[in-house]
Coordinates of C-alpha atoms and ligand atoms in Angstrom, one line a residue:
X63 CA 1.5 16.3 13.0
X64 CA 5.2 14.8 13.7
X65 CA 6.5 12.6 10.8
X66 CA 10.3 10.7 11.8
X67 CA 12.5 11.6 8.4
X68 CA 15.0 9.3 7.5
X69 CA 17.1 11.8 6.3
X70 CA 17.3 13.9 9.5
X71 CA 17.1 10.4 11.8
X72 CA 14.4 12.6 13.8
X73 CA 10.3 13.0 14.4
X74 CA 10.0 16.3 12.2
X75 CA 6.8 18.8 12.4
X76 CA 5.1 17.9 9.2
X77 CA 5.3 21.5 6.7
X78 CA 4.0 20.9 3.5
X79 CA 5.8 23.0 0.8
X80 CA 2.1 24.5 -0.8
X81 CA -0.3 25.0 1.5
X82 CA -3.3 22.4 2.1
X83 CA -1.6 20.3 -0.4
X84 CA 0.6 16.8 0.0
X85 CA 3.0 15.4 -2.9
X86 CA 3.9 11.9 -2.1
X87 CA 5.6 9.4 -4.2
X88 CA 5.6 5.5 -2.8
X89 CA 7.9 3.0 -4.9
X90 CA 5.9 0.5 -6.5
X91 CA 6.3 -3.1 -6.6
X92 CA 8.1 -4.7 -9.6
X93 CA 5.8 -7.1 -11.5
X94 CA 6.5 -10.7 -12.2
X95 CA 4.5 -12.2 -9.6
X96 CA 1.6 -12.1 -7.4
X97 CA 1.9 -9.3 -4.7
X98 CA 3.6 -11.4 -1.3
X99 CA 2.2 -10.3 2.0
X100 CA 5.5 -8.2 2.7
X101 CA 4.9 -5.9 -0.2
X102 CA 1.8 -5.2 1.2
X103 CA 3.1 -3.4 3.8
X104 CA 4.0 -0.6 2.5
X105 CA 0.9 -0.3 0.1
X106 CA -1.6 -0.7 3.4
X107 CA 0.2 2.0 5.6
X108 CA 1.2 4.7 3.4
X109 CA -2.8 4.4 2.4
X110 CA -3.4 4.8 6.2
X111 CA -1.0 7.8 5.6
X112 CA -2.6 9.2 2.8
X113 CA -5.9 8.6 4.3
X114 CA -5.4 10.4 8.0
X115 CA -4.0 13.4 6.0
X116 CA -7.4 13.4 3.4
X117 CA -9.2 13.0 6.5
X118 CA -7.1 16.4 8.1
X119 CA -7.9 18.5 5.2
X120 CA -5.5 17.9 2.9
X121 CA -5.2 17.3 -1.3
X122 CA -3.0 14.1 -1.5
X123 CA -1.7 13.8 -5.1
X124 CA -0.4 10.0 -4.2
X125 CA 1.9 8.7 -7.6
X126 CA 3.2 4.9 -7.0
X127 CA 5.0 3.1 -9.9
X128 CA 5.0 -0.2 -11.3
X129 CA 8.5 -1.2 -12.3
X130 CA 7.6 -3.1 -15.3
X131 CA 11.2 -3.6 -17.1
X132 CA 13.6 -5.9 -14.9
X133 CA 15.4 -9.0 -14.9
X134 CA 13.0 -11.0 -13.5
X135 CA 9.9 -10.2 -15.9
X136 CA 12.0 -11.0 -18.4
X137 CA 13.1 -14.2 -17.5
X138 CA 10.1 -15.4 -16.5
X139 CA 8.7 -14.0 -20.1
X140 CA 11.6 -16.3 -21.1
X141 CA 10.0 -19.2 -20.1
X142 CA 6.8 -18.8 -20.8
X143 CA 7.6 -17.9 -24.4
X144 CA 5.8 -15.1 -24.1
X145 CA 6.9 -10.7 -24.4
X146 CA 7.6 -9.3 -20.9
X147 CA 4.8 -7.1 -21.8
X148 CA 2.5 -9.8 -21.4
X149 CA 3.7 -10.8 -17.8
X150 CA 3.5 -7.0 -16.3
X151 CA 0.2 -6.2 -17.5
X152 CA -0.9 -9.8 -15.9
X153 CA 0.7 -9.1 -12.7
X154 CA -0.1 -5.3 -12.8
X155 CA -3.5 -6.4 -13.3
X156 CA -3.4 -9.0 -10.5
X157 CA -1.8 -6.2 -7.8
X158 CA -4.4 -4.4 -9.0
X159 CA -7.0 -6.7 -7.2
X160 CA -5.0 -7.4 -4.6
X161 CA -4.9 -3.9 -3.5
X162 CA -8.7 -3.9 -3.7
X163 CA -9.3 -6.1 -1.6
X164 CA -7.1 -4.5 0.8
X165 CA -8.6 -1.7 0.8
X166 CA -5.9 0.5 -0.8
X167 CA -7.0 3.4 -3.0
X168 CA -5.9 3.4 -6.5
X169 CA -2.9 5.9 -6.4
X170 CA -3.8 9.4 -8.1
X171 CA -1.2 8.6 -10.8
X172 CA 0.3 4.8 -11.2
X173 CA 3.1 5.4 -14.0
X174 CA 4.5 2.3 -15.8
X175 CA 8.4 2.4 -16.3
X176 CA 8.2 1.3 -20.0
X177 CA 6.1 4.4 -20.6
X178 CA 8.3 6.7 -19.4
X179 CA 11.6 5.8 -21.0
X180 CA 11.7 9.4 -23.1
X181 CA 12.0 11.4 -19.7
X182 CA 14.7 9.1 -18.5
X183 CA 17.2 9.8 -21.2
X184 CA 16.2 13.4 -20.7
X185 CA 17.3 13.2 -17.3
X186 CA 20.3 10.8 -18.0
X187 CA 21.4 13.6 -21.1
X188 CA 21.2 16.6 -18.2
X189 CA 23.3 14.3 -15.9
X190 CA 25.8 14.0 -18.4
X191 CA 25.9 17.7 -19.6
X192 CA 26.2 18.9 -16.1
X193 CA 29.1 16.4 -15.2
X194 CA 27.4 14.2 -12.9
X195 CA 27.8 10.7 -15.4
X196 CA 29.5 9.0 -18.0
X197 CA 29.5 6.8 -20.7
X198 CA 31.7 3.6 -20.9
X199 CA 33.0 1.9 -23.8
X200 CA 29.9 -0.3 -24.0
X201 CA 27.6 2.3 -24.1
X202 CA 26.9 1.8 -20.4
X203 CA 26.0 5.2 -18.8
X204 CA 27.2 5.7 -15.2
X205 CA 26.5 8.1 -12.6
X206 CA 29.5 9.5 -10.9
X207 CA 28.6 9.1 -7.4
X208 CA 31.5 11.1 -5.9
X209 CA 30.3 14.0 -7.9
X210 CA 27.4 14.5 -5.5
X211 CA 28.7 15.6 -2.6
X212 CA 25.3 14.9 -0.4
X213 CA 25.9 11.1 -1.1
X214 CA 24.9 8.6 2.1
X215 CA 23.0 11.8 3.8
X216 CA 19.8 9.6 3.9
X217 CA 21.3 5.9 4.9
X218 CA 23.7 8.1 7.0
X219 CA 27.2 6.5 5.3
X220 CA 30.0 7.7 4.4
X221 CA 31.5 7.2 1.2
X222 CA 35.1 5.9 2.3
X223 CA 32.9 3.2 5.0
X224 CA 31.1 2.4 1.4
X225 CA 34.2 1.9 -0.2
X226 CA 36.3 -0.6 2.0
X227 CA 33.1 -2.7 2.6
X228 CA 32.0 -2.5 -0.7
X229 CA 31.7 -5.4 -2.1
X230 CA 28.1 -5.8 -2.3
X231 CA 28.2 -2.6 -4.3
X232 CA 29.7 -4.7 -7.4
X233 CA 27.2 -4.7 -9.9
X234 CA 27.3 -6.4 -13.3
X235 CA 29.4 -4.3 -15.6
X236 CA 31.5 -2.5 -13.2
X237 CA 34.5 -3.5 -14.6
X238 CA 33.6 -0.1 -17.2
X239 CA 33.1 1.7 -13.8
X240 CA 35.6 4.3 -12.9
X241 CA 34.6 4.1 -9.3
X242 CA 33.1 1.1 -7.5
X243 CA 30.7 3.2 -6.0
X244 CA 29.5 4.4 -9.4
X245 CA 25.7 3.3 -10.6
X246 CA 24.4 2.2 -13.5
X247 CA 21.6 4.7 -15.3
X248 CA 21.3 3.0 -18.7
X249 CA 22.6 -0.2 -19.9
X250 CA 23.3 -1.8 -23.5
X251 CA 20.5 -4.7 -23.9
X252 CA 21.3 -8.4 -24.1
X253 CA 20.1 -11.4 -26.6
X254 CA 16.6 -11.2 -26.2
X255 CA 15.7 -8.3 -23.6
X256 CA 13.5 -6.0 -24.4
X257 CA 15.2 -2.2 -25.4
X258 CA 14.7 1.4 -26.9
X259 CA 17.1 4.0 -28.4
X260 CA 18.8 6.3 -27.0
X261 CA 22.0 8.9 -27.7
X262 CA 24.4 6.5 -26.3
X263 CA 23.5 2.3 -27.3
X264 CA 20.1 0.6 -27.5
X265 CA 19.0 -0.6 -24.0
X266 CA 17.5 -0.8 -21.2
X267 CA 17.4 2.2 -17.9
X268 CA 19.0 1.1 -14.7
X269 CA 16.1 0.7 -11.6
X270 CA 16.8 4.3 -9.7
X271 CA 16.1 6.7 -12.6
X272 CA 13.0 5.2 -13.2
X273 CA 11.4 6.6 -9.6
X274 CA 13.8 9.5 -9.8
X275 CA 11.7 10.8 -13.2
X276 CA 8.0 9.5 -12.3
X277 CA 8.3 11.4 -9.4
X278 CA 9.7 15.1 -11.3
X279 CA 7.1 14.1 -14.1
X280 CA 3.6 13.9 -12.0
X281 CA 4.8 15.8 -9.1
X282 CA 7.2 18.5 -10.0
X283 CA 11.2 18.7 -8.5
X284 CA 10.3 19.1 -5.0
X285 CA 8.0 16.6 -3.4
X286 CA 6.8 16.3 0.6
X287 CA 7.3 12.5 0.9
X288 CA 8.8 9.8 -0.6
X289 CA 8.3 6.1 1.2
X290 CA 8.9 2.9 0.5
X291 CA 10.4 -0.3 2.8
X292 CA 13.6 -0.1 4.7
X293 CA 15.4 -1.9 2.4
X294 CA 15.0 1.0 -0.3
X295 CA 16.8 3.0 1.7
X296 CA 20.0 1.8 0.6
X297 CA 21.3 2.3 -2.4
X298 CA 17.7 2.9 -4.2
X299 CA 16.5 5.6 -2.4
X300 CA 20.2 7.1 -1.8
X301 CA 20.7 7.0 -5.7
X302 CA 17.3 8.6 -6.3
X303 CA 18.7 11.3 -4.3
X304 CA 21.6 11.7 -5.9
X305 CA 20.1 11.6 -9.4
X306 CA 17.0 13.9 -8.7
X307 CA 19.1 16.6 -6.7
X308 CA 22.1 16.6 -9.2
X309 CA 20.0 17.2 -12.5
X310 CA 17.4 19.3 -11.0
X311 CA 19.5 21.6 -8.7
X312 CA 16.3 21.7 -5.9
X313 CA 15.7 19.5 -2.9
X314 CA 14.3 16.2 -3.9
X315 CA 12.1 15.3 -1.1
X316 CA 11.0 16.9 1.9
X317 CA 10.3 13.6 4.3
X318 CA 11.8 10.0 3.6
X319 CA 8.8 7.6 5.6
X320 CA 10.3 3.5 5.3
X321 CA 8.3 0.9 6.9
X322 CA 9.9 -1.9 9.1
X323 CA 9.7 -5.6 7.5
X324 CA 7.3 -7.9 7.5
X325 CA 8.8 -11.7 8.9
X326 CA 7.1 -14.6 9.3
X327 CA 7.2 -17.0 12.7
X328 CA 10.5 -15.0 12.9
X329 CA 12.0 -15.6 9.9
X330 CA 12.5 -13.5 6.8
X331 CA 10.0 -14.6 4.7
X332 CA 11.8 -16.6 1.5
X333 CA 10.7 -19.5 -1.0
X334 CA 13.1 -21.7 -0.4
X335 CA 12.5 -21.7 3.8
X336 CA 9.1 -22.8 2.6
X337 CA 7.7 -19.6 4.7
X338 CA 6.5 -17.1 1.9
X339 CA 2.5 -16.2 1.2
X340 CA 0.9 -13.8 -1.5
X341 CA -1.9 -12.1 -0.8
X342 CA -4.0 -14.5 -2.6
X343 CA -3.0 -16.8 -0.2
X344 CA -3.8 -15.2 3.1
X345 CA -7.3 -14.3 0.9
X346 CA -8.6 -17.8 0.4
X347 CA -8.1 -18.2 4.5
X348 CA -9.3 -14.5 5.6
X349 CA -11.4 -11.5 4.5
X350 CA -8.7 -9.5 3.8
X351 CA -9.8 -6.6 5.7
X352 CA -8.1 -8.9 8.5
X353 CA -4.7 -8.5 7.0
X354 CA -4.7 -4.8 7.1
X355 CA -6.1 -4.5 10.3
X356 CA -3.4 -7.1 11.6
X357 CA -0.7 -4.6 9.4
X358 CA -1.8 -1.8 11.4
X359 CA -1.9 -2.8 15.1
X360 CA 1.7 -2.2 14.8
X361 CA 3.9 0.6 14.1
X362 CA 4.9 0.7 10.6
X363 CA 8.5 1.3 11.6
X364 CA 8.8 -1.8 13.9
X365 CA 9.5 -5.1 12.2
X366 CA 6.2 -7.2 12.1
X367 CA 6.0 -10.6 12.3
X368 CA 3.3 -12.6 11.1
X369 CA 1.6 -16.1 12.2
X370 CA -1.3 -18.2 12.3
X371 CA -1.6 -17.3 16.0
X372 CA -1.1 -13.1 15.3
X373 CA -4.1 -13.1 12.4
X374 CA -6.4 -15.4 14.6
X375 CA -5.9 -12.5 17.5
X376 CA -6.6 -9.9 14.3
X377 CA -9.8 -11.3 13.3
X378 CA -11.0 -11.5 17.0
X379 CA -10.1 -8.0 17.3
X380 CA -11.7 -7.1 14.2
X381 CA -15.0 -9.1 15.2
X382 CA -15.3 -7.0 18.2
X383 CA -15.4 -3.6 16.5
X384 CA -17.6 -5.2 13.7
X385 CA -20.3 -7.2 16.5
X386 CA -20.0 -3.2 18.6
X387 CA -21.2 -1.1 15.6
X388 CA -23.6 -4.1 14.6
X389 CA -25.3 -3.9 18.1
X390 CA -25.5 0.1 17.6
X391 CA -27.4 -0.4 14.9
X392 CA -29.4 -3.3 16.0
X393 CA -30.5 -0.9 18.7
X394 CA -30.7 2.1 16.9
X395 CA -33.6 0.0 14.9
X396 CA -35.6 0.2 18.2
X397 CA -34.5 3.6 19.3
X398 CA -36.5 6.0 17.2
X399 CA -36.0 9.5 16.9
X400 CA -35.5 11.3 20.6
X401 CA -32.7 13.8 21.2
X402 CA -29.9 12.8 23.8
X403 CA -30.6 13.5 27.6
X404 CA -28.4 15.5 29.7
X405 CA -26.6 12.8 31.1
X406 CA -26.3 11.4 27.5
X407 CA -24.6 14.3 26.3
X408 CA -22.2 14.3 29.2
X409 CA -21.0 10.4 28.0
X410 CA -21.2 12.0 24.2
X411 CA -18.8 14.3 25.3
X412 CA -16.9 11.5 26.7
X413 CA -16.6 9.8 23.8
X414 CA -15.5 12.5 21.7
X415 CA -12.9 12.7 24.2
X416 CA -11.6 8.7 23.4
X417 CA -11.7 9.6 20.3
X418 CA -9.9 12.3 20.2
X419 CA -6.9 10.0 21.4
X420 CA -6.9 8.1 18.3
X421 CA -6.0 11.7 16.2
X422 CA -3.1 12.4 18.9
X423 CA -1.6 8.8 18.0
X424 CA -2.1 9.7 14.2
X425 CA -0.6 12.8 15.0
X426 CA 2.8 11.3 16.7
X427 CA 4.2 9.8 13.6
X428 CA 0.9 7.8 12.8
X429 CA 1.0 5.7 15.6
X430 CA -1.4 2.9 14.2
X431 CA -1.1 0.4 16.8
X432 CA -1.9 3.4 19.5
X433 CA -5.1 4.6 17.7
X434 CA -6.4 1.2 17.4
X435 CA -6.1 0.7 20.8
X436 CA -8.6 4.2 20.9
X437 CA -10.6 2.3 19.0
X438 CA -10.8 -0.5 21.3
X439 CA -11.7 1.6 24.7
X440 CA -14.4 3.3 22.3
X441 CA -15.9 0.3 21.3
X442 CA -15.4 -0.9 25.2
X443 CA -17.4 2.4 26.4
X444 CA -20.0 1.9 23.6
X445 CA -20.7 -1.6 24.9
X446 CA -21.1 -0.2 28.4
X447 CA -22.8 2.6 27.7
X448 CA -25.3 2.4 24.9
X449 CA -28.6 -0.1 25.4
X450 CA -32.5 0.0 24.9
X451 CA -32.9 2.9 26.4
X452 CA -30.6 5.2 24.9
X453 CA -31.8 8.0 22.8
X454 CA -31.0 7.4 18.8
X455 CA -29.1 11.0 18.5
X456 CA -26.6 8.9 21.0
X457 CA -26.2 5.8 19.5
X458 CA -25.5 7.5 16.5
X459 CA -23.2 9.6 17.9
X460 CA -21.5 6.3 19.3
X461 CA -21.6 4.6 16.0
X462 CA -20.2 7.7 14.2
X463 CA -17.0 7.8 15.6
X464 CA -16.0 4.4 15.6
X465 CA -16.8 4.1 11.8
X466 CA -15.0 7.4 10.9
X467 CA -12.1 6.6 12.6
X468 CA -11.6 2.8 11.4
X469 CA -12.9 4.4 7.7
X470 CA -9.4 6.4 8.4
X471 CA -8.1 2.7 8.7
X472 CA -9.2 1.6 5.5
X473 CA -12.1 -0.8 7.5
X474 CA -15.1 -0.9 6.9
X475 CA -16.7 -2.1 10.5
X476 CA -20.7 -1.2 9.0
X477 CA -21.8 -4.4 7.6
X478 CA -25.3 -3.1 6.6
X479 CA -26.2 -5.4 4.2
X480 CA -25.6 -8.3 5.7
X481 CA -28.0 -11.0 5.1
X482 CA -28.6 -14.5 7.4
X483 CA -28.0 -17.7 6.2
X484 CA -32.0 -18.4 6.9
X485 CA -33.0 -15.4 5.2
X486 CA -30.9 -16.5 2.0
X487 CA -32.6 -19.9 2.2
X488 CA -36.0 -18.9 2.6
X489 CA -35.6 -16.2 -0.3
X490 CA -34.6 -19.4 -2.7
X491 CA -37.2 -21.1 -1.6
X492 CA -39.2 -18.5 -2.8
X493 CA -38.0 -18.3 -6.0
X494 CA -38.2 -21.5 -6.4
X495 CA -41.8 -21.4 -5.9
X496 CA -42.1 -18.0 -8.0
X497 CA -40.0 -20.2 -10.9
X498 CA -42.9 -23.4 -10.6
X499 CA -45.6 -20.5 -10.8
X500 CA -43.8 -19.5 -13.7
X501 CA -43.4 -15.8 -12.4
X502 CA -39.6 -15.2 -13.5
X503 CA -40.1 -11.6 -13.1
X504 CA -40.3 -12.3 -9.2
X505 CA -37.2 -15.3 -9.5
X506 CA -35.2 -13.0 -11.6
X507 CA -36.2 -10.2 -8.8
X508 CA -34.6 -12.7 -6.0
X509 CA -31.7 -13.2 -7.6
X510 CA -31.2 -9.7 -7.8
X511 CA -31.9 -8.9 -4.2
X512 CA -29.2 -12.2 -3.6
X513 CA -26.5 -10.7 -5.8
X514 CA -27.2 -7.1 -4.4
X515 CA -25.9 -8.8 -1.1
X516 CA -23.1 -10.5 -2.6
X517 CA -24.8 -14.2 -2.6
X518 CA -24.3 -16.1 -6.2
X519 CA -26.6 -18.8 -7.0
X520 CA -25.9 -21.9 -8.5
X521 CA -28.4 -24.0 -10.1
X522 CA -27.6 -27.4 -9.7
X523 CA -28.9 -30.9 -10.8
X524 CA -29.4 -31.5 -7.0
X525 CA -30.7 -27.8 -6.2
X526 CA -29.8 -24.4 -6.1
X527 CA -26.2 -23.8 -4.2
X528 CA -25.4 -20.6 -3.2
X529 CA -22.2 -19.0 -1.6
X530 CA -20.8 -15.9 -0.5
X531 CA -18.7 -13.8 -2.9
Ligands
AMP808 P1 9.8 -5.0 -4.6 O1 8.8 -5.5 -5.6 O2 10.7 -6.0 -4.1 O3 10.6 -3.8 -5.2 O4 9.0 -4.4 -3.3 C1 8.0 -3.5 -3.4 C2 7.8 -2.9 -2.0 O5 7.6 -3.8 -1.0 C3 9.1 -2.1 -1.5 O6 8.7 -0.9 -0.9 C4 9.7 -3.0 -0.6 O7 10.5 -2.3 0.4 C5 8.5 -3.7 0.1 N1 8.8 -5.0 0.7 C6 9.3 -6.1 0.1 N2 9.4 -7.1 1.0 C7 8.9 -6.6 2.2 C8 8.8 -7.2 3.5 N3 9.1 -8.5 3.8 N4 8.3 -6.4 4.5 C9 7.9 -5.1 4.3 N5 8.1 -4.5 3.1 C10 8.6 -5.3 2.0
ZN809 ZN1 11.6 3.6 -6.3

């Protein structure tokens, strides 16, 4: 299995430091708002990621934080009168969802900032004792960048280039800073931020040491992969670096995996352009199964644009895996219980074959867009080759593939229980007979059956309504 490493700017042979075993670490979102479809980007491939290597044997121990102590949560706890608190656990609750619906697996671990504030001014204190920060008049605590001699081996810049173009490195506070290029690890609060002790003023930590210690505290010094999007690369992802590998002495992590940007009609995705959509957005239009699959019928380097147009082509793609595994089993209803024929096994053996394509496009740097595309001629040899003749050992064979390999995906292509809009009506009408008879057992036995299948009822002055949930 090739993974391309930032660090090294190549496709690497993917070596896990323990055997059998995967230690990855994806930066979370920070939460103020609802998810936008650009953070899910990273969230639905690096599941795809941690999926295809579950599905290759291995233990994923997957940790992804929530950065829930920024500027942002604050001020919009500001104006809503309200602690910070209060607006993380609401959006942290919210992502939550959101990453249901997408079908991302919970991570193993999801660590909260706030919560882990007595391992950062460990790790701040071991900077400090072993020369590598510190502490300004205000109480600010600084890293010493120059200290670290590895610095820019992952964003590939050098410090002098940094230094002449550095503007955008001016932080708040670095007028305390001995170097421009030096960070900020812990910061003296403000008038009405939130803030906790610590050996050198009563504040806050700076972004980077956050990931930096969630990622030494669930999964030890040395890690296999840490991801995120591109633009983590620089400076978060650099500073991590620096941060982890100066207080701990090891390697930090093995393989850096960033995902291209998400843009939309072109354009980077931005409020005020009027071009910007959360999840819940995109959710009230599509299942949003739809979303991931359109997130993964491209390379999760390549920038990704998104449009109307692109999701519509999604959902149609989508449909034709769903209506090909529905037609398998439509037939395998029919099919009872013969063993394939020769010339069965032969197209069996065929099949494998297509399939195995979609494990060597996994395999080259998890190709996405190239094992859909398997997918696709599977489906396209199922629809030529399975019919009301064929034996059920083959059709399941067929239909086996195709759902393990888009289960790899995160999709879930077997609608089983799916229930016709005539079979929901004619169940109501039985229970509204069952209800006249006066036998609730049987009505409340209906509604069951309904809400097994995800239908609610709604009784209403002019009938019973029902819709899909
Ligand atoms: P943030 O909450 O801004 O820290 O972002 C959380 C994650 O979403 C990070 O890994 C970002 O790199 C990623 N991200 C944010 N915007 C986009 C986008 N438009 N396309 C792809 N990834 C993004
Ligand atoms: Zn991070």
């Amino acid at each position: 299995m090739k993974v391309y490493n930032t660090l090294s700017g190549k496709k690497e042979e993917f070596t896990p430091i323990e055997d059998g075993k995967v230690k990855m670490y994806v930066c979370g979102p920070t939460v103020y708002n609802l998810i936008h479809i650009g953070n899910a980007r990273p969230m639905i491939v690096f599941d795809t990621v941690r999926r295809y290597m579950e599905h290759k044997g291995y233990e994923v121990n997957y940790v992804s934080n929530f950065t829930d102590v920024d500027d942002k949560i604050i001020k919009k706890a500001n104006e809503e009168g309200t602690d910070p608190s209060v607006i993380s656990e609401r959006y942290i609750a919210e992502c939550k969802k959101d990453m249901e619906s997408l079908h991302v697996k919970p991570a193993t671990t999801h660590p909260k900032a706030t919560c882990e504030i007595g391992g950062m001014i460990e790790m701040i204190q071991t900077l400090l004792d072993k020369g590598h920060a510190y502490v300004a008049q205000d109480g600010t605590v600084y890293f010493k960048t120059r200290s670290f001699p590895g610095y820019g081996k992952l964003s590939h810049k050098n410090l002098d280039d940094l230094r002449s173009g550095g503007r955008s490195l001016l932080v708040s506070g670095e007028d305390q800073k001995e170097d421009p290029l030096d960070f900020v690890l812990w910061k003296p609060k403000k008038e009405g931020e939130p803030f906790w002790e610590s050996p050198w003023c009563e504040g806050r930590p700076g972004w980077h040491i956050e990931c930096s210690v969630m990622s030494k505290k669930y999964l030890g010094d040395e890690i296999d992969i840490h991801a995120g999007g591109e633009d983590l690369i620089f400076p978060h992802h650099e500073n991590e670096i620096a941060q982890s590998e100066a207080a701990n002495g090891k390697p930090f992590a093995k393989y850096w995996m960033h995902n291209g940007f998400l843009n939309i009609d072109n354009k980077k995705m931005s409020k005020s352009l009027g071009n910007f959509f959360t999840v819940r957005d995109i959710g009230e239009k599509y299942d949003l199964q739809i979303l991931r699959f359109f997130m993964l019928s491209a390379h999760y380097r390549s920038p990704l644009n998104f449009s109307a147009e692109l999701m519509e082509a999604a959902k149609n793609g989508l449909d034709r895996i769903v209506t090909c595994v529905s037609n398998l089993n439509f037939l395998l209803e029919k099919a009872g219980t013969e063993a394939m024929s020769a010339e069965e096994k032969e197209l069996a053996a065929q099949a494998a074959e297509l399939a195995k394509k979609f494990d060597e496009a996994m395999d080259d740097d998890f190709n996405t867009a190239d094992a859909i595309s398997a997918v696709f001629e599977l489906v396209k040899f199922a629809n030529t080759n399975a019919n009301e003749g064929s034996s059920a050992a083959f059709l399941n064979a067929l239909k086996d593939e195709i759902v393990t390999l888009t289960d790899i995906c995160g999709l879930t292509v077997e609608r089983s229980e799916e229930i016709l809009d005539s079979e929901i009506e004619s169940l109501i009408a039985e229970r509204q007979e069952a209800r006249k008879a006066k036998n609730f057992a049987r009505a409340d036995e209906i509604r069951d059956i309904l809400t097994q299948k995800g239908i609610v009822l709604e009784d209403t002055r002019e009938g019973v309504k029902w819709k899909r949930a």
